[in-house]
Amino acid sequence: SYELTQPSSVSVSPGQTARITCSGDVLATKSARWFQQKPGQAPVLVIYRDSERPSGIPGRFSGSSSGTTVTLTISGAHVDDEADYYCYSSADNTHWVFGGGTKLTVL
Amino acid sequence: EVQLVESGGGLVQPGGSLRLSCGTSGFTFSDYWMNWVRQAPGKGLEWVASINQDGTEKYWVDSVEGRLTISRDNAKNSLNLQMISLGVDDTAVYYCVSGLFSGWLQYWGQGVLVAVSS
């Protein structure tokens, strides 16, 4: 098995840039996705294939990859972006793993 | 409108069994991989199991092997999760999730709570 490691929390002020990292050996060769989950709600995909943004996701959300680390960047964070964020990937495209999640606070 | 609605959750004693179902509409069910993802109270997301479009491929996380079985009925547009030998660590909200490809978690249900407790 393998792991994806995220910081437990990140805090920024409104309008600042928030960066959330996800590290794991599998990320050297496999792409990652990012999900946003607000309290009491199902997760929502915000980034796929490391840096692609699904339709309907605001442009302030972006993703990047370098070596064994992927990064979710929220440029000009809004208070409404406050949520838990999870990275997600697979070594073999059959068994999947989430990172432990990062609580983003915007205040 | 895409809809996934989970049912069958509830309180069960350790060692007990439960069967979750997921009814779907608004998309061509037989074109999609289906998945179960769970979230223990106050904890993170965990991928549990996946099944391909015709049910010939099934995958699951090691911790549920032999206890949780994923299946689907394309005629009824439904997904199932048969759970046996449940333990307290299985307590979680279980989400039914669909996606066009393996591991794609595109459409999510609202989840159903399974509580394992004596």
PDB file of C-alpha atoms in Angstrom:
ATOM      1  CA  SER A   1       0.000   0.000   0.000  1.00  0.00           C
ATOM      2  CA  TYR A   2       1.037   3.609  -0.247  1.00  0.00           C
ATOM      3  CA  GLU A   3       0.160   6.899   1.358  1.00  0.00           C
ATOM      4  CA  LEU A   4      -0.569  10.453   0.352  1.00  0.00           C
ATOM      5  CA  THR A   5       0.474  13.015   2.945  1.00  0.00           C
ATOM      6  CA  GLN A   6      -1.202  16.393   3.414  1.00  0.00           C
ATOM      7  CA  PRO A   7      -0.825  19.065   6.083  1.00  0.00           C
ATOM      8  CA  SER A   8      -3.672  18.870   8.560  1.00  0.00           C
ATOM      9  CA  SER A   9      -4.477  22.549   8.293  1.00  0.00           C
ATOM     10  CA  VAL A  10      -3.748  25.700   6.295  1.00  0.00           C
ATOM     11  CA  SER A  11      -4.909  29.170   7.223  1.00  0.00           C
ATOM     12  CA  VAL A  12      -5.011  32.343   5.107  1.00  0.00           C
ATOM     13  CA  SER A  13      -6.726  35.695   5.142  1.00  0.00           C
ATOM     14  CA  PRO A  14      -9.351  36.519   2.499  1.00  0.00           C
ATOM     15  CA  GLY A  15      -7.680  37.542  -0.754  1.00  0.00           C
ATOM     16  CA  GLN A  16      -4.444  35.745   0.021  1.00  0.00           C
ATOM     17  CA  THR A  17      -3.145  32.713  -1.839  1.00  0.00           C
ATOM     18  CA  ALA A  18      -3.646  29.339  -0.209  1.00  0.00           C
ATOM     19  CA  ARG A  19      -1.398  26.437  -1.128  1.00  0.00           C
ATOM     20  CA  ILE A  20      -2.129  22.867  -0.061  1.00  0.00           C
ATOM     21  CA  THR A  21       0.422  20.172  -0.747  1.00  0.00           C
ATOM     22  CA  CYS A  22       0.074  16.414  -1.169  1.00  0.00           C
ATOM     23  CA  SER A  23       3.130  14.169  -1.156  1.00  0.00           C
ATOM     24  CA  GLY A  24       3.626  10.544  -2.051  1.00  0.00           C
ATOM     25  CA  ASP A  25       5.935   8.355  -4.093  1.00  0.00           C
ATOM     26  CA  VAL A  26       3.091   7.376  -6.421  1.00  0.00           C
ATOM     27  CA  LEU A  27       2.767  10.985  -7.541  1.00  0.00           C
ATOM     28  CA  ALA A  28       6.092  10.766  -9.356  1.00  0.00           C
ATOM     29  CA  THR A  29       4.372   8.765 -12.098  1.00  0.00           C
ATOM     30  CA  LYS A  30       0.617   9.124 -11.497  1.00  0.00           C
ATOM     31  CA  SER A  31      -1.625  12.150 -11.602  1.00  0.00           C
ATOM     32  CA  ALA A  32      -3.751  13.392  -8.742  1.00  0.00           C
ATOM     33  CA  ARG A  33      -7.194  14.833  -8.221  1.00  0.00           C
ATOM     34  CA  TRP A  34      -8.382  17.266  -5.601  1.00  0.00           C
ATOM     35  CA  PHE A  35     -11.749  17.285  -3.875  1.00  0.00           C
ATOM     36  CA  GLN A  36     -13.346  20.012  -1.808  1.00  0.00           C
ATOM     37  CA  GLN A  37     -15.730  19.030   0.985  1.00  0.00           C
ATOM     38  CA  LYS A  38     -17.778  21.484   3.007  1.00  0.00           C
ATOM     39  CA  PRO A  39     -19.434  20.438   6.280  1.00  0.00           C
ATOM     40  CA  GLY A  40     -22.403  18.156   5.787  1.00  0.00           C
ATOM     41  CA  GLN A  41     -21.917  17.963   2.041  1.00  0.00           C
ATOM     42  CA  ALA A  42     -20.580  15.423  -0.424  1.00  0.00           C
ATOM     43  CA  PRO A  43     -17.155  16.148  -1.911  1.00  0.00           C
ATOM     44  CA  VAL A  44     -16.778  18.101  -5.154  1.00  0.00           C
ATOM     45  CA  LEU A  45     -13.980  17.581  -7.687  1.00  0.00           C
ATOM     46  CA  VAL A  46     -11.989  20.805  -8.154  1.00  0.00           C
ATOM     47  CA  ILE A  47      -8.872  19.576  -9.995  1.00  0.00           C
ATOM     48  CA  TYR A  48      -8.085  16.456 -12.044  1.00  0.00           C
ATOM     49  CA  ARG A  49      -4.974  15.264 -13.879  1.00  0.00           C
ATOM     50  CA  ASP A  50      -2.880  17.398 -11.520  1.00  0.00           C
ATOM     51  CA  SER A  51      -3.899  20.714 -13.063  1.00  0.00           C
ATOM     52  CA  GLU A  52      -7.128  20.430 -15.065  1.00  0.00           C
ATOM     53  CA  ARG A  53     -10.163  22.279 -13.776  1.00  0.00           C
ATOM     54  CA  PRO A  54     -13.676  20.841 -14.308  1.00  0.00           C
ATOM     55  CA  SER A  55     -16.287  23.104 -15.787  1.00  0.00           C
ATOM     56  CA  GLY A  56     -17.955  25.249 -13.178  1.00  0.00           C
ATOM     57  CA  ILE A  57     -14.929  25.429 -10.882  1.00  0.00           C
ATOM     58  CA  PRO A  58     -13.714  29.029 -10.449  1.00  0.00           C
ATOM     59  CA  GLY A  59     -10.457  30.025 -12.106  1.00  0.00           C
ATOM     60  CA  ARG A  60      -8.840  30.840  -8.776  1.00  0.00           C
ATOM     61  CA  PHE A  61      -8.394  27.089  -8.269  1.00  0.00           C
ATOM     62  CA  SER A  62      -5.299  25.642  -9.936  1.00  0.00           C
ATOM     63  CA  GLY A  63      -3.048  22.632  -9.538  1.00  0.00           C
ATOM     64  CA  SER A  64       0.557  21.781 -10.199  1.00  0.00           C
ATOM     65  CA  SER A  65       2.934  18.887  -9.863  1.00  0.00           C
ATOM     66  CA  SER A  66       6.626  18.554  -9.159  1.00  0.00           C
ATOM     67  CA  GLY A  67       8.333  15.267  -8.449  1.00  0.00           C
ATOM     68  CA  THR A  68       6.434  13.449  -5.718  1.00  0.00           C
ATOM     69  CA  THR A  69       4.364  16.466  -4.663  1.00  0.00           C
ATOM     70  CA  VAL A  70       1.225  17.992  -6.077  1.00  0.00           C
ATOM     71  CA  THR A  71      -0.077  21.360  -4.979  1.00  0.00           C
ATOM     72  CA  LEU A  72      -3.554  22.858  -4.974  1.00  0.00           C
ATOM     73  CA  THR A  73      -3.431  26.643  -5.177  1.00  0.00           C
ATOM     74  CA  ILE A  74      -6.342  28.947  -4.449  1.00  0.00           C
ATOM     75  CA  SER A  75      -5.430  32.430  -5.645  1.00  0.00           C
ATOM     76  CA  GLY A  76      -7.306  35.148  -3.833  1.00  0.00           C
ATOM     77  CA  ALA A  77      -9.094  32.823  -1.441  1.00  0.00           C
ATOM     78  CA  HIS A  78     -12.695  33.588  -0.601  1.00  0.00           C
ATOM     79  CA  VAL A  79     -14.341  32.962   2.754  1.00  0.00           C
ATOM     80  CA  ASP A  80     -16.556  30.521   0.850  1.00  0.00           C
ATOM     81  CA  ASP A  81     -13.494  28.412   0.003  1.00  0.00           C
ATOM     82  CA  GLU A  82     -13.201  27.369   3.625  1.00  0.00           C
ATOM     83  CA  ALA A  83     -13.492  23.574   3.513  1.00  0.00           C
ATOM     84  CA  ASP A  84     -11.613  20.309   3.778  1.00  0.00           C
ATOM     85  CA  TYR A  85      -9.506  19.416   0.750  1.00  0.00           C
ATOM     86  CA  TYR A  86      -8.412  15.917  -0.219  1.00  0.00           C
ATOM     87  CA  CYS A  87      -5.936  14.714  -2.804  1.00  0.00           C
ATOM     88  CA  TYR A  88      -6.573  11.349  -4.459  1.00  0.00           C
ATOM     89  CA  SER A  89      -4.570   9.056  -6.685  1.00  0.00           C
ATOM     90  CA  SER A  90      -3.734   5.480  -7.577  1.00  0.00           C
ATOM     91  CA  ALA A  91      -0.627   3.475  -8.368  1.00  0.00           C
ATOM     92  CA  ASP A  92      -2.407   1.015 -10.642  1.00  0.00           C
ATOM     93  CA  ASN A  93      -5.711   2.650 -11.655  1.00  0.00           C
ATOM     94  CA  THR A  94      -7.628  -0.030  -9.755  1.00  0.00           C
ATOM     95  CA  HIS A  95      -6.982   0.708  -6.063  1.00  0.00           C
ATOM     96  CA  TRP A  96      -7.347   4.292  -4.928  1.00  0.00           C
ATOM     97  CA  VAL A  97      -6.122   6.324  -1.991  1.00  0.00           C
ATOM     98  CA  PHE A  98      -7.092   9.662  -0.504  1.00  0.00           C
ATOM     99  CA  GLY A  99      -4.750  11.914   1.374  1.00  0.00           C
ATOM    100  CA  GLY A 100      -5.621  12.559   4.983  1.00  0.00           C
ATOM    101  CA  GLY A 101      -7.247  15.883   4.189  1.00  0.00           C
ATOM    102  CA  THR A 102      -6.393  19.513   4.866  1.00  0.00           C
ATOM    103  CA  LYS A 103      -8.693  21.907   6.656  1.00  0.00           C
ATOM    104  CA  LEU A 104      -8.496  25.297   4.964  1.00  0.00           C
ATOM    105  CA  THR A 105      -9.454  28.243   7.130  1.00  0.00           C
ATOM    106  CA  VAL A 106     -10.055  31.608   5.465  1.00  0.00           C
ATOM    107  CA  LEU A 107     -10.460  34.428   7.977  1.00  0.00           C
TER     108      LEU A 107
ATOM    109  CA  GLU B   1     -30.521  15.873 -13.318  1.00  0.00           C
ATOM    110  CA  VAL B   2     -28.118  13.250 -12.016  1.00  0.00           C
ATOM    111  CA  GLN B   3     -29.254  11.644  -8.792  1.00  0.00           C
ATOM    112  CA  LEU B   4     -27.711   8.951  -6.605  1.00  0.00           C
ATOM    113  CA  VAL B   5     -29.659   7.981  -3.506  1.00  0.00           C
ATOM    114  CA  GLU B   6     -28.228   5.617  -0.929  1.00  0.00           C
ATOM    115  CA  SER B   7     -30.393   3.523   1.387  1.00  0.00           C
ATOM    116  CA  GLY B   8     -30.128   0.670   3.840  1.00  0.00           C
ATOM    117  CA  GLY B   9     -27.981   2.252   6.499  1.00  0.00           C
ATOM    118  CA  GLY B  10     -28.593   2.120  10.221  1.00  0.00           C
ATOM    119  CA  LEU B  11     -27.392   0.768  13.529  1.00  0.00           C
ATOM    120  CA  VAL B  12     -25.971  -2.741  13.610  1.00  0.00           C
ATOM    121  CA  GLN B  13     -24.188  -4.724  16.294  1.00  0.00           C
ATOM    122  CA  PRO B  14     -20.549  -5.783  15.895  1.00  0.00           C
ATOM    123  CA  GLY B  15     -20.383  -8.931  13.820  1.00  0.00           C
ATOM    124  CA  GLY B  16     -23.642  -8.099  12.114  1.00  0.00           C
ATOM    125  CA  SER B  17     -24.542  -7.613   8.471  1.00  0.00           C
ATOM    126  CA  LEU B  18     -26.078  -4.870   6.391  1.00  0.00           C
ATOM    127  CA  ARG B  19     -26.853  -4.297   2.724  1.00  0.00           C
ATOM    128  CA  LEU B  20     -26.579  -0.838   1.231  1.00  0.00           C
ATOM    129  CA  SER B  21     -28.250   0.112  -2.020  1.00  0.00           C
ATOM    130  CA  CYS B  22     -27.863   3.071  -4.335  1.00  0.00           C
ATOM    131  CA  GLY B  23     -30.583   4.023  -6.787  1.00  0.00           C
ATOM    132  CA  THR B  24     -29.548   6.215  -9.686  1.00  0.00           C
ATOM    133  CA  SER B  25     -31.101   8.343 -12.407  1.00  0.00           C
ATOM    134  CA  GLY B  26     -30.165  11.059 -14.857  1.00  0.00           C
ATOM    135  CA  PHE B  27     -27.250   9.263 -16.512  1.00  0.00           C
ATOM    136  CA  THR B  28     -26.664   6.030 -18.426  1.00  0.00           C
ATOM    137  CA  PHE B  29     -25.854   3.790 -15.496  1.00  0.00           C
ATOM    138  CA  SER B  30     -24.382   0.989 -17.591  1.00  0.00           C
ATOM    139  CA  ASP B  31     -21.744   3.361 -19.026  1.00  0.00           C
ATOM    140  CA  TYR B  32     -20.271   4.200 -15.641  1.00  0.00           C
ATOM    141  CA  TRP B  33     -17.903   2.684 -13.127  1.00  0.00           C
ATOM    142  CA  MET B  34     -19.490   2.712  -9.693  1.00  0.00           C
ATOM    143  CA  ASN B  35     -17.771   3.164  -6.360  1.00  0.00           C
ATOM    144  CA  TRP B  36     -18.317   3.234  -2.624  1.00  0.00           C
ATOM    145  CA  VAL B  37     -16.394   5.805  -0.600  1.00  0.00           C
ATOM    146  CA  ARG B  38     -16.786   6.099   3.167  1.00  0.00           C
ATOM    147  CA  GLN B  39     -16.044   8.664   5.822  1.00  0.00           C
ATOM    148  CA  ALA B  40     -15.865   7.842   9.506  1.00  0.00           C
ATOM    149  CA  PRO B  41     -17.253  10.524  11.837  1.00  0.00           C
ATOM    150  CA  GLY B  42     -14.861  13.469  11.944  1.00  0.00           C
ATOM    151  CA  LYS B  43     -12.357  11.654   9.740  1.00  0.00           C
ATOM    152  CA  GLY B  44     -11.189  11.736   6.141  1.00  0.00           C
ATOM    153  CA  LEU B  45     -12.416  10.044   2.990  1.00  0.00           C
ATOM    154  CA  GLU B  46     -11.609   6.409   2.250  1.00  0.00           C
ATOM    155  CA  TRP B  47     -12.115   4.648  -1.076  1.00  0.00           C
ATOM    156  CA  VAL B  48     -13.806   1.327  -0.325  1.00  0.00           C
ATOM    157  CA  ALA B  49     -14.642  -0.488  -3.568  1.00  0.00           C
ATOM    158  CA  SER B  50     -15.191  -0.103  -7.301  1.00  0.00           C
ATOM    159  CA  ILE B  51     -16.988  -2.087  -9.985  1.00  0.00           C
ATOM    160  CA  ASN B  52     -16.769  -1.689 -13.739  1.00  0.00           C
ATOM    161  CA  GLN B  53     -19.598  -1.170 -16.157  1.00  0.00           C
ATOM    162  CA  ASP B  54     -20.608  -4.815 -16.647  1.00  0.00           C
ATOM    163  CA  GLY B  55     -19.612  -6.058 -13.216  1.00  0.00           C
ATOM    164  CA  THR B  56     -16.690  -8.187 -14.397  1.00  0.00           C
ATOM    165  CA  GLU B  57     -14.060  -6.170 -12.538  1.00  0.00           C
ATOM    166  CA  LYS B  58     -14.259  -5.476  -8.810  1.00  0.00           C
ATOM    167  CA  TYR B  59     -11.669  -3.906  -6.554  1.00  0.00           C
ATOM    168  CA  TRP B  60     -11.664  -3.079  -2.854  1.00  0.00           C
ATOM    169  CA  VAL B  61      -9.440  -1.698  -0.151  1.00  0.00           C
ATOM    170  CA  ASP B  62      -7.517  -4.373   1.756  1.00  0.00           C
ATOM    171  CA  SER B  63      -9.291  -3.676   5.033  1.00  0.00           C
ATOM    172  CA  VAL B  64     -12.674  -4.829   3.723  1.00  0.00           C
ATOM    173  CA  GLU B  65     -11.584  -7.842   1.659  1.00  0.00           C
ATOM    174  CA  GLY B  66     -13.858 -10.814   2.295  1.00  0.00           C
ATOM    175  CA  ARG B  67     -16.359  -8.760   4.276  1.00  0.00           C
ATOM    176  CA  LEU B  68     -17.748  -6.166   1.864  1.00  0.00           C
ATOM    177  CA  THR B  69     -18.975  -7.149  -1.597  1.00  0.00           C
ATOM    178  CA  ILE B  70     -19.857  -4.663  -4.314  1.00  0.00           C
ATOM    179  CA  SER B  71     -22.383  -5.563  -7.004  1.00  0.00           C
ATOM    180  CA  ARG B  72     -24.623  -3.838  -9.526  1.00  0.00           C
ATOM    181  CA  ASP B  73     -27.867  -4.401 -11.416  1.00  0.00           C
ATOM    182  CA  ASN B  74     -27.774  -2.543 -14.716  1.00  0.00           C
ATOM    183  CA  ALA B  75     -31.420  -3.401 -15.430  1.00  0.00           C
ATOM    184  CA  LYS B  76     -32.435  -1.560 -12.265  1.00  0.00           C
ATOM    185  CA  ASN B  77     -29.747   1.170 -12.412  1.00  0.00           C
ATOM    186  CA  SER B  78     -28.677   0.245  -8.924  1.00  0.00           C
ATOM    187  CA  LEU B  79     -25.511  -0.433  -6.947  1.00  0.00           C
ATOM    188  CA  ASN B  80     -25.221  -2.571  -3.835  1.00  0.00           C
ATOM    189  CA  LEU B  81     -22.776  -3.142  -1.012  1.00  0.00           C
ATOM    190  CA  GLN B  82     -23.224  -6.302   1.016  1.00  0.00           C
ATOM    191  CA  MET B  83     -21.463  -5.971   4.361  1.00  0.00           C
ATOM    192  CA  ILE B  84     -20.819  -8.839   6.792  1.00  0.00           C
ATOM    193  CA  SER B  85     -18.758  -9.269   9.959  1.00  0.00           C
ATOM    194  CA  LEU B  86     -19.010  -5.565  10.622  1.00  0.00           C
ATOM    195  CA  GLY B  87     -16.728  -3.960  13.179  1.00  0.00           C
ATOM    196  CA  VAL B  88     -16.751  -0.588  14.913  1.00  0.00           C
ATOM    197  CA  ASP B  89     -14.156   0.623  12.400  1.00  0.00           C
ATOM    198  CA  ASP B  90     -16.771   0.258   9.679  1.00  0.00           C
ATOM    199  CA  THR B  91     -18.855   3.024  11.237  1.00  0.00           C
ATOM    200  CA  ALA B  92     -19.033   5.744   8.597  1.00  0.00           C
ATOM    201  CA  VAL B  93     -21.107   7.612   6.085  1.00  0.00           C
ATOM    202  CA  TYR B  94     -21.043   5.566   2.898  1.00  0.00           C
ATOM    203  CA  TYR B  95     -21.191   7.456  -0.383  1.00  0.00           C
ATOM    204  CA  CYS B  96     -22.249   5.973  -3.713  1.00  0.00           C
ATOM    205  CA  VAL B  97     -20.177   7.563  -6.497  1.00  0.00           C
ATOM    206  CA  SER B  98     -20.158   7.191 -10.272  1.00  0.00           C
ATOM    207  CA  GLY B  99     -17.544   7.992 -12.891  1.00  0.00           C
ATOM    208  CA  LEU B 100     -16.870   7.252 -16.521  1.00  0.00           C
ATOM    209  CA  PHE B 101     -13.488   5.670 -15.854  1.00  0.00           C
ATOM    210  CA  SER B 102     -11.870   3.685 -13.088  1.00  0.00           C
ATOM    211  CA  GLY B 103     -11.310   5.920 -10.092  1.00  0.00           C
ATOM    212  CA  TRP B 104     -13.237   8.831 -11.532  1.00  0.00           C
ATOM    213  CA  LEU B 105     -15.456  10.132  -8.736  1.00  0.00           C
ATOM    214  CA  GLN B 106     -17.761  12.366 -10.718  1.00  0.00           C
ATOM    215  CA  TYR B 107     -21.272  12.164  -9.294  1.00  0.00           C
ATOM    216  CA  TRP B 108     -21.834  11.646  -5.568  1.00  0.00           C
ATOM    217  CA  GLY B 109     -24.835  10.680  -3.522  1.00  0.00           C
ATOM    218  CA  GLN B 110     -25.518  12.410  -0.220  1.00  0.00           C
ATOM    219  CA  GLY B 111     -24.391   9.397   1.760  1.00  0.00           C
ATOM    220  CA  VAL B 112     -25.932   6.957   4.237  1.00  0.00           C
ATOM    221  CA  LEU B 113     -24.792   6.381   7.806  1.00  0.00           C
ATOM    222  CA  VAL B 114     -23.762   2.952   9.019  1.00  0.00           C
ATOM    223  CA  ALA B 115     -23.196   2.782  12.775  1.00  0.00           C
ATOM    224  CA  VAL B 116     -21.681  -0.350  14.280  1.00  0.00           C
ATOM    225  CA  SER B 117     -22.174  -0.429  18.023  1.00  0.00           C
ATOM    226  CA  SER B 118     -23.349  -2.684  20.811  1.00  0.00           C
TER     227      SER B 118
END
